[in-house]
Amino acid sequence: MDLQLFDDFSQIPESDSIKDKVPIFALPLYAEWIKKEKDYSTVWFYVKSEEIQLLIPFSIMKRGPFKKGMFLTAVLKLSGDCSIELEKDFLDRIIVWITEEKACDWIQQAPNWAIYRTYPENAVAVPFGSYIIDIELNSVEKLFNNIKTNTRGDIRKAQLIGINLVNGQSNIEDLFELIKNTAEKANISYPSLNQIRLMHEHFKKNIKSCIAYYKDMPQAGVIFYHTPFCIYAMYAGSVKNPARGSNSFLYWHTAIEKAKEEGIKKFDFVGAIINPGKESKDYQIQKFKESLGARLNQGYIWKYVISKEKYFVYNKYVKLVSLVQKRAKALDIIDRVLQDSR
């Protein structure tokens, strides 16, 4: 199998027919978004044989003397049965190409929706996963029955007490405040109000946002990206003590019931730490996902250093900036997991 590289999605063989077989993050629509927002340039690595057809998008951002790379998805199987060994070989060959071409200085952790079955030789990897609901293979009745009894009761209660679901774009300030307040408590990044507006303008029919209201007060809000392949929960927030069932009803109606009507195959909650402590916020969030019938898809996330010198200097620079700004240096999930395991 010859490794091929395309800087235009339309150059990929049978590109029109594979658009509905891949996540939104593998499409030009997303590549254009991260180009506008963060100046990432995207290419697509591709191999095809009589047995298999594989694809993975890769983006590079240049900042001063540094070039960092990032895979936008896990390895995408377009056709055939791909063994873990073949998948690893595909990744190893890409690493060789990136290294020889000096395409970037390091490859940072892929986004939380990219769960790998394997990883390249010499990568730094940790177990990671994501909670997923298979919409395509289940009827609406089966999907609802897969929800835990108490959560089904919460959804019915939300409908009885008058929880109102509203398009988030029409109340975008409320949506932003819900996401902002929740993210700040968790010490994670979040999009600005203007970025949320721009998201809706850019993704158009491939974005959904929804807010749950109780007595005209916002309770919870979520932004989803989607294609027929999958709907992804990208940003979410809620008030401290939301009205009973508001979160569950929002996810059930928008990301499961409506997604089923629209022919979407899967729902991905996006990202899950493996075996979080029972007292942790991560554990509580994962129990909520399980209560809606989601199952853990477990694999790996990883990163790869090509230029140790530049990677070292860059991290020292980031640490210095954090000290000047009097804030803690943010750790990626890989470093968090490794730190917690020590």
Short mmCIF file of C-alpha atoms in Angstrom, two decimals:
data_model
loop_
_atom_site.label_atom_id
_atom_site.label_comp_id
_atom_site.label_asym_id
_atom_site.label_seq_id
_atom_site.Cartn_x
_atom_site.Cartn_y
_atom_site.Cartn_z
CA MET A 1 0.00 0.00 0.00
CA ASP A 2 1.41 3.37 -1.01
CA LEU A 3 0.90 6.24 1.41
CA GLN A 4 -0.75 9.16 -0.36
CA LEU A 5 -1.06 12.76 0.77
CA PHE A 6 -3.78 15.18 -0.35
CA ASP A 7 -4.05 18.87 0.48
CA ASP A 8 -7.55 19.02 -0.98
CA PHE A 9 -10.32 16.67 0.18
CA SER A 10 -11.83 16.59 -3.31
CA GLN A 11 -8.63 14.95 -4.60
CA ILE A 12 -9.23 11.86 -2.45
CA PRO A 13 -10.55 8.97 -4.57
CA GLU A 14 -14.36 8.71 -4.32
CA SER A 15 -14.41 11.76 -2.05
CA ASP A 16 -18.08 12.51 -2.73
CA SER A 17 -19.18 9.03 -1.70
CA ILE A 18 -17.21 8.99 1.58
CA LYS A 19 -18.51 12.29 3.00
CA ASP A 20 -21.29 10.57 4.93
CA LYS A 21 -18.93 7.81 6.15
CA VAL A 22 -16.62 10.05 8.17
CA PRO A 23 -16.90 12.46 11.14
CA ILE A 24 -17.43 16.15 10.51
CA PHE A 25 -13.82 16.68 11.67
CA ALA A 26 -12.51 14.88 8.57
CA LEU A 27 -14.36 17.16 6.17
CA PRO A 28 -13.24 20.41 4.47
CA LEU A 29 -15.93 22.25 6.47
CA TYR A 30 -14.02 21.64 9.70
CA ALA A 31 -10.61 22.20 8.09
CA GLU A 32 -11.83 25.61 6.92
CA TRP A 33 -13.07 26.41 10.44
CA ILE A 34 -9.75 25.70 12.20
CA LYS A 35 -7.93 27.57 9.43
CA LYS A 36 -10.02 30.67 10.11
CA GLU A 37 -9.92 30.32 13.90
CA LYS A 38 -6.36 29.12 14.59
CA ASP A 39 -4.56 29.17 11.24
CA TYR A 40 -4.20 25.39 11.02
CA SER A 41 -3.48 23.98 7.56
CA THR A 42 -4.94 20.53 6.90
CA VAL A 43 -3.87 17.60 4.73
CA TRP A 44 -5.29 14.08 4.42
CA PHE A 45 -3.21 10.87 4.58
CA TYR A 46 -4.71 7.99 2.61
CA VAL A 47 -3.97 4.39 1.70
CA LYS A 48 -5.93 1.98 -0.46
CA SER A 49 -5.47 -1.65 -1.39
CA GLU A 50 -7.79 -4.40 -2.60
CA GLU A 51 -8.60 -5.18 1.04
CA ILE A 52 -8.78 -1.84 2.86
CA GLN A 53 -9.12 1.91 2.47
CA LEU A 54 -7.91 4.18 5.30
CA LEU A 55 -7.95 7.95 5.83
CA ILE A 56 -6.82 10.39 8.51
CA PRO A 57 -6.74 14.23 8.47
CA PHE A 58 -3.69 16.03 9.87
CA SER A 59 -3.31 19.74 10.64
CA ILE A 60 -0.25 21.90 11.22
CA MET A 61 0.00 25.29 12.92
CA LYS A 62 3.13 27.46 12.75
CA ARG A 63 3.89 29.90 15.56
CA GLY A 64 7.22 31.69 15.26
CA PRO A 65 9.97 29.04 15.10
CA PHE A 66 7.60 26.26 16.23
CA LYS A 67 5.41 23.95 14.16
CA LYS A 68 2.94 21.73 15.96
CA GLY A 69 0.85 19.05 14.33
CA MET A 70 -2.45 17.48 15.32
CA PHE A 71 -4.47 14.59 13.91
CA LEU A 72 -8.13 15.61 13.73
CA THR A 73 -9.62 12.12 14.02
CA ALA A 74 -8.57 8.57 14.76
CA VAL A 75 -7.79 6.32 11.78
CA LEU A 76 -10.91 6.16 9.59
CA LYS A 77 -11.71 2.85 7.93
CA LEU A 78 -13.54 3.61 4.69
CA SER A 79 -13.74 0.01 3.48
CA GLY A 80 -12.53 -3.48 4.36
CA ASP A 81 -11.43 -5.02 7.65
CA CYS A 82 -8.43 -3.31 9.20
CA SER A 83 -6.43 -5.14 11.85
CA ILE A 84 -4.80 -3.24 14.70
CA GLU A 85 -1.43 -4.19 13.19
CA LEU A 86 -2.34 -2.58 9.86
CA GLU A 87 -3.62 0.51 11.64
CA LYS A 88 -0.36 0.83 13.57
CA ASP A 89 1.64 0.38 10.37
CA PHE A 90 -0.39 3.18 8.75
CA LEU A 91 0.38 5.52 11.67
CA ASP A 92 4.06 4.52 11.76
CA ARG A 93 4.44 5.29 8.06
CA ILE A 94 2.83 8.69 8.52
CA ILE A 95 5.24 9.45 11.40
CA VAL A 96 8.18 8.54 9.15
CA TRP A 97 6.89 10.91 6.45
CA ILE A 98 6.31 13.76 8.93
CA THR A 99 9.78 13.27 10.43
CA GLU A 100 11.60 13.08 7.09
CA GLU A 101 9.75 16.09 5.69
CA LYS A 102 10.16 18.04 8.96
CA ALA A 103 6.47 18.86 8.68
CA CYS A 104 6.22 19.69 12.39
CA ASP A 105 8.24 19.63 15.61
CA TRP A 106 5.78 17.58 17.63
CA ILE A 107 2.32 16.07 17.32
CA GLN A 108 0.05 17.16 20.13
CA GLN A 109 -2.78 15.12 21.59
CA ALA A 110 -5.68 14.78 19.16
CA PRO A 111 -9.07 16.19 20.24
CA ASN A 112 -11.16 14.17 22.70
CA TRP A 113 -13.37 12.62 20.01
CA ALA A 114 -10.36 10.87 18.40
CA ILE A 115 -10.12 7.51 20.20
CA TYR A 116 -7.41 5.28 18.74
CA ARG A 117 -7.23 1.50 18.80
CA THR A 118 -3.42 1.71 18.74
CA TYR A 119 -0.62 4.27 18.49
CA PRO A 120 2.75 4.72 16.76
CA GLU A 121 6.03 3.34 18.01
CA ASN A 122 7.62 5.64 20.65
CA ALA A 123 4.47 7.72 21.16
CA VAL A 124 3.43 8.80 24.66
CA ALA A 125 0.00 7.21 25.10
CA VAL A 126 -2.62 6.71 27.81
CA PRO A 127 -5.94 4.86 27.89
CA PHE A 128 -8.90 7.08 27.08
CA GLY A 129 -12.41 6.69 25.76
CA SER A 130 -15.74 8.23 24.86
CA TYR A 131 -19.36 7.37 25.63
CA ILE A 132 -21.36 6.56 22.50
CA ILE A 133 -24.96 5.67 21.68
CA ASP A 134 -25.63 3.57 18.58
CA ILE A 135 -28.67 5.31 17.11
CA GLU A 136 -28.80 3.56 13.74
CA LEU A 137 -29.28 0.02 15.05
CA ASN A 138 -32.02 0.86 17.57
CA SER A 139 -35.61 2.03 17.27
CA VAL A 140 -36.73 5.15 19.16
CA GLU A 141 -38.55 2.88 21.62
CA LYS A 142 -35.44 0.78 22.20
CA LEU A 143 -33.27 3.88 22.61
CA PHE A 144 -35.66 5.21 25.26
CA ASN A 145 -35.85 1.86 27.04
CA ASN A 146 -32.03 1.72 27.13
CA ILE A 147 -32.13 4.80 29.36
CA LYS A 148 -32.02 3.98 33.07
CA THR A 149 -35.36 3.92 34.87
CA ASN A 150 -34.69 6.97 37.06
CA THR A 151 -33.52 9.01 34.09
CA ARG A 152 -36.58 8.05 32.06
CA GLY A 153 -38.61 9.32 35.00
CA ASP A 154 -36.62 12.57 34.98
CA ILE A 155 -37.34 13.07 31.27
CA ARG A 156 -41.07 12.52 31.79
CA LYS A 157 -41.00 14.87 34.79
CA ALA A 158 -39.27 17.56 32.72
CA GLN A 159 -42.06 17.39 30.17
CA LEU A 160 -44.74 17.48 32.89
CA ILE A 161 -43.35 20.55 34.67
CA GLY A 162 -42.96 22.42 31.39
CA ILE A 163 -39.25 22.36 30.56
CA ASN A 164 -39.07 24.21 27.26
CA LEU A 165 -36.37 23.41 24.69
CA VAL A 166 -35.33 26.41 22.58
CA ASN A 167 -32.95 26.78 19.64
CA GLY A 168 -29.72 28.09 21.15
CA GLN A 169 -28.98 30.42 18.26
CA SER A 170 -32.07 32.49 19.08
CA ASN A 171 -30.88 32.98 22.69
CA ILE A 172 -27.15 32.88 22.11
CA GLU A 173 -26.21 35.06 25.11
CA ASP A 174 -27.92 32.60 27.48
CA LEU A 175 -26.16 29.70 25.76
CA PHE A 176 -22.79 31.41 26.15
CA GLU A 177 -23.31 32.16 29.85
CA LEU A 178 -24.23 28.54 30.61
CA ILE A 179 -21.12 27.24 28.82
CA LYS A 180 -18.83 29.94 30.25
CA ASN A 181 -19.88 29.50 33.88
CA THR A 182 -19.58 25.71 33.74
CA ALA A 183 -16.19 25.80 31.98
CA GLU A 184 -14.76 28.31 34.46
CA LYS A 185 -15.72 26.09 37.39
CA ALA A 186 -13.99 23.15 35.69
CA ASN A 187 -10.97 25.29 34.70
CA ILE A 188 -11.29 24.38 31.01
CA SER A 189 -11.30 26.56 27.90
CA TYR A 190 -14.50 27.68 26.21
CA PRO A 191 -15.47 29.65 23.09
CA SER A 192 -16.21 33.36 23.28
CA LEU A 193 -19.67 34.72 22.52
CA ASN A 194 -18.42 35.89 19.13
CA GLN A 195 -16.91 32.47 18.38
CA ILE A 196 -20.26 30.81 19.12
CA ARG A 197 -21.95 33.21 16.70
CA LEU A 198 -19.29 32.46 14.08
CA MET A 199 -19.74 28.69 14.63
CA HIS A 200 -23.41 28.95 13.73
CA GLU A 201 -22.61 31.05 10.67
CA HIS A 202 -19.89 28.66 9.49
CA PHE A 203 -21.37 25.20 10.18
CA LYS A 204 -24.96 26.17 9.27
CA LYS A 205 -26.92 22.90 8.85
CA ASN A 206 -24.14 20.91 10.56
CA ILE A 207 -24.57 22.55 13.96
CA LYS A 208 -27.36 22.29 16.51
CA SER A 209 -27.61 24.19 19.76
CA CYS A 210 -30.32 23.90 22.36
CA ILE A 211 -31.22 25.49 25.69
CA ALA A 212 -33.58 24.03 28.30
CA TYR A 213 -35.69 26.66 30.09
CA TYR A 214 -37.83 26.36 33.21
CA LYS A 215 -40.17 29.26 33.94
CA ASP A 216 -38.21 31.33 31.40
CA MET A 217 -34.91 30.72 33.22
CA PRO A 218 -32.10 28.90 31.35
CA GLN A 219 -31.19 25.58 32.98
CA ALA A 220 -28.84 23.82 30.55
CA GLY A 221 -27.44 24.30 27.07
CA VAL A 222 -25.43 22.26 24.56
CA ILE A 223 -23.78 22.84 21.16
CA PHE A 224 -23.60 19.84 18.83
CA TYR A 225 -21.74 19.32 15.53
CA HIS A 226 -23.16 16.65 13.24
CA THR A 227 -23.22 14.85 9.92
CA PRO A 228 -25.10 11.63 9.08
CA PHE A 229 -22.08 9.76 10.50
CA CYS A 230 -22.40 11.07 14.07
CA ILE A 231 -23.63 13.90 16.30
CA TYR A 232 -21.06 15.21 18.81
CA ALA A 233 -21.64 17.10 22.07
CA MET A 234 -19.05 19.86 21.71
CA TYR A 235 -19.77 22.41 24.44
CA ALA A 236 -22.20 22.15 27.35
CA GLY A 237 -23.18 24.00 30.48
CA SER A 238 -25.85 24.18 33.15
CA VAL A 239 -26.81 26.18 36.21
CA LYS A 240 -25.74 24.89 39.63
CA ASN A 241 -29.04 23.16 40.45
CA PRO A 242 -30.99 22.75 37.21
CA ALA A 243 -34.67 21.85 37.29
CA ARG A 244 -35.22 18.12 37.46
CA GLY A 245 -34.77 16.40 34.12
CA SER A 246 -33.76 19.49 32.15
CA ASN A 247 -30.35 18.09 31.13
CA SER A 248 -31.62 14.58 30.44
CA PHE A 249 -34.60 15.85 28.41
CA LEU A 250 -32.35 18.15 26.36
CA TYR A 251 -29.96 15.33 25.41
CA TRP A 252 -32.73 12.81 24.82
CA HIS A 253 -34.77 15.01 22.52
CA THR A 254 -31.98 16.80 20.62
CA ALA A 255 -29.12 14.28 20.38
CA ILE A 256 -31.02 10.99 20.35
CA GLU A 257 -34.71 11.25 19.40
CA LYS A 258 -34.33 14.00 16.76
CA ALA A 259 -31.04 12.54 15.54
CA LYS A 260 -32.83 9.24 14.91
CA GLU A 261 -35.49 11.06 12.86
CA GLU A 262 -32.75 12.73 10.80
CA GLY A 263 -30.91 9.48 10.02
CA ILE A 264 -27.82 10.18 12.15
CA LYS A 265 -26.03 6.95 13.04
CA LYS A 266 -24.38 7.65 16.40
CA PHE A 267 -24.23 10.09 19.29
CA ASP A 268 -20.83 10.79 20.86
CA PHE A 269 -20.62 12.56 24.23
CA VAL A 270 -16.92 13.30 23.44
CA GLY A 271 -14.20 12.19 25.83
CA ALA A 272 -13.98 10.11 29.00
CA ILE A 273 -11.19 9.53 31.52
CA ILE A 274 -10.80 5.82 32.26
CA ASN A 275 -11.64 4.77 35.83
CA PRO A 276 -12.01 8.22 37.41
CA GLY A 277 -12.20 8.41 41.20
CA LYS A 278 -15.72 7.93 42.54
CA GLU A 279 -15.59 11.31 44.28
CA SER A 280 -14.53 13.15 41.12
CA LYS A 281 -16.59 15.34 38.80
CA ASP A 282 -15.50 13.12 35.88
CA TYR A 283 -17.14 10.13 37.58
CA GLN A 284 -20.42 11.99 38.06
CA ILE A 285 -20.45 13.11 34.42
CA GLN A 286 -19.80 9.58 33.21
CA LYS A 287 -22.62 8.16 35.34
CA PHE A 288 -24.93 10.71 33.70
CA LYS A 289 -23.82 9.55 30.24
CA GLU A 290 -24.37 5.92 31.19
CA SER A 291 -27.83 6.79 32.51
CA LEU A 292 -28.82 7.87 28.99
CA GLY A 293 -27.81 4.50 27.56
CA ALA A 294 -24.31 5.39 26.35
CA ARG A 295 -21.54 2.80 26.36
CA LEU A 296 -17.83 3.39 26.79
CA ASN A 297 -15.69 3.04 23.68
CA GLN A 298 -12.21 2.58 25.15
CA GLY A 299 -8.92 3.08 23.34
CA TYR A 300 -6.00 5.50 23.53
CA ILE A 301 -4.94 9.09 23.04
CA TRP A 302 -1.30 9.86 22.31
CA LYS A 303 1.27 12.47 21.36
CA TYR A 304 4.63 12.27 19.64
CA VAL A 305 7.74 14.43 19.96
CA ILE A 306 9.90 14.83 16.85
CA SER A 307 12.23 17.68 17.88
CA LYS A 308 12.98 17.26 21.59
CA GLU A 309 14.86 20.57 21.65
CA LYS A 310 12.00 22.64 20.24
CA TYR A 311 9.43 20.81 22.34
CA PHE A 312 11.48 21.54 25.48
CA VAL A 313 11.92 25.23 24.61
CA TYR A 314 8.24 25.64 23.75
CA ASN A 315 7.11 24.12 27.05
CA LYS A 316 9.53 26.34 28.98
CA TYR A 317 8.11 29.34 27.14
CA VAL A 318 4.51 28.33 27.96
CA LYS A 319 5.45 27.81 31.61
CA LEU A 320 7.10 31.25 31.75
CA VAL A 321 4.03 32.92 30.23
CA SER A 322 1.84 31.16 32.79
CA LEU A 323 4.03 32.43 35.64
CA VAL A 324 3.91 36.00 34.32
CA GLN A 325 0.13 35.79 34.00
CA LYS A 326 -0.09 34.17 37.46
CA ARG A 327 -1.99 31.12 36.33
CA ALA A 328 -1.19 27.42 36.36
CA LYS A 329 0.17 25.89 33.16
CA ALA A 330 -2.65 23.88 31.61
CA LEU A 331 -1.90 20.18 31.24
CA ASP A 332 -3.22 18.14 28.34
CA ILE A 333 -5.22 15.03 29.22
CA ILE A 334 -2.22 12.76 28.66
CA ASP A 335 -0.11 14.67 31.19
CA ARG A 336 -3.05 14.80 33.62
CA VAL A 337 -3.50 11.03 33.48
CA LEU A 338 0.24 10.38 33.82
CA GLN A 339 0.46 12.80 36.75
CA ASP A 340 -2.51 11.21 38.52
CA SER A 341 -1.03 7.73 38.07
CA ARG A 342 2.23 8.60 39.83
#
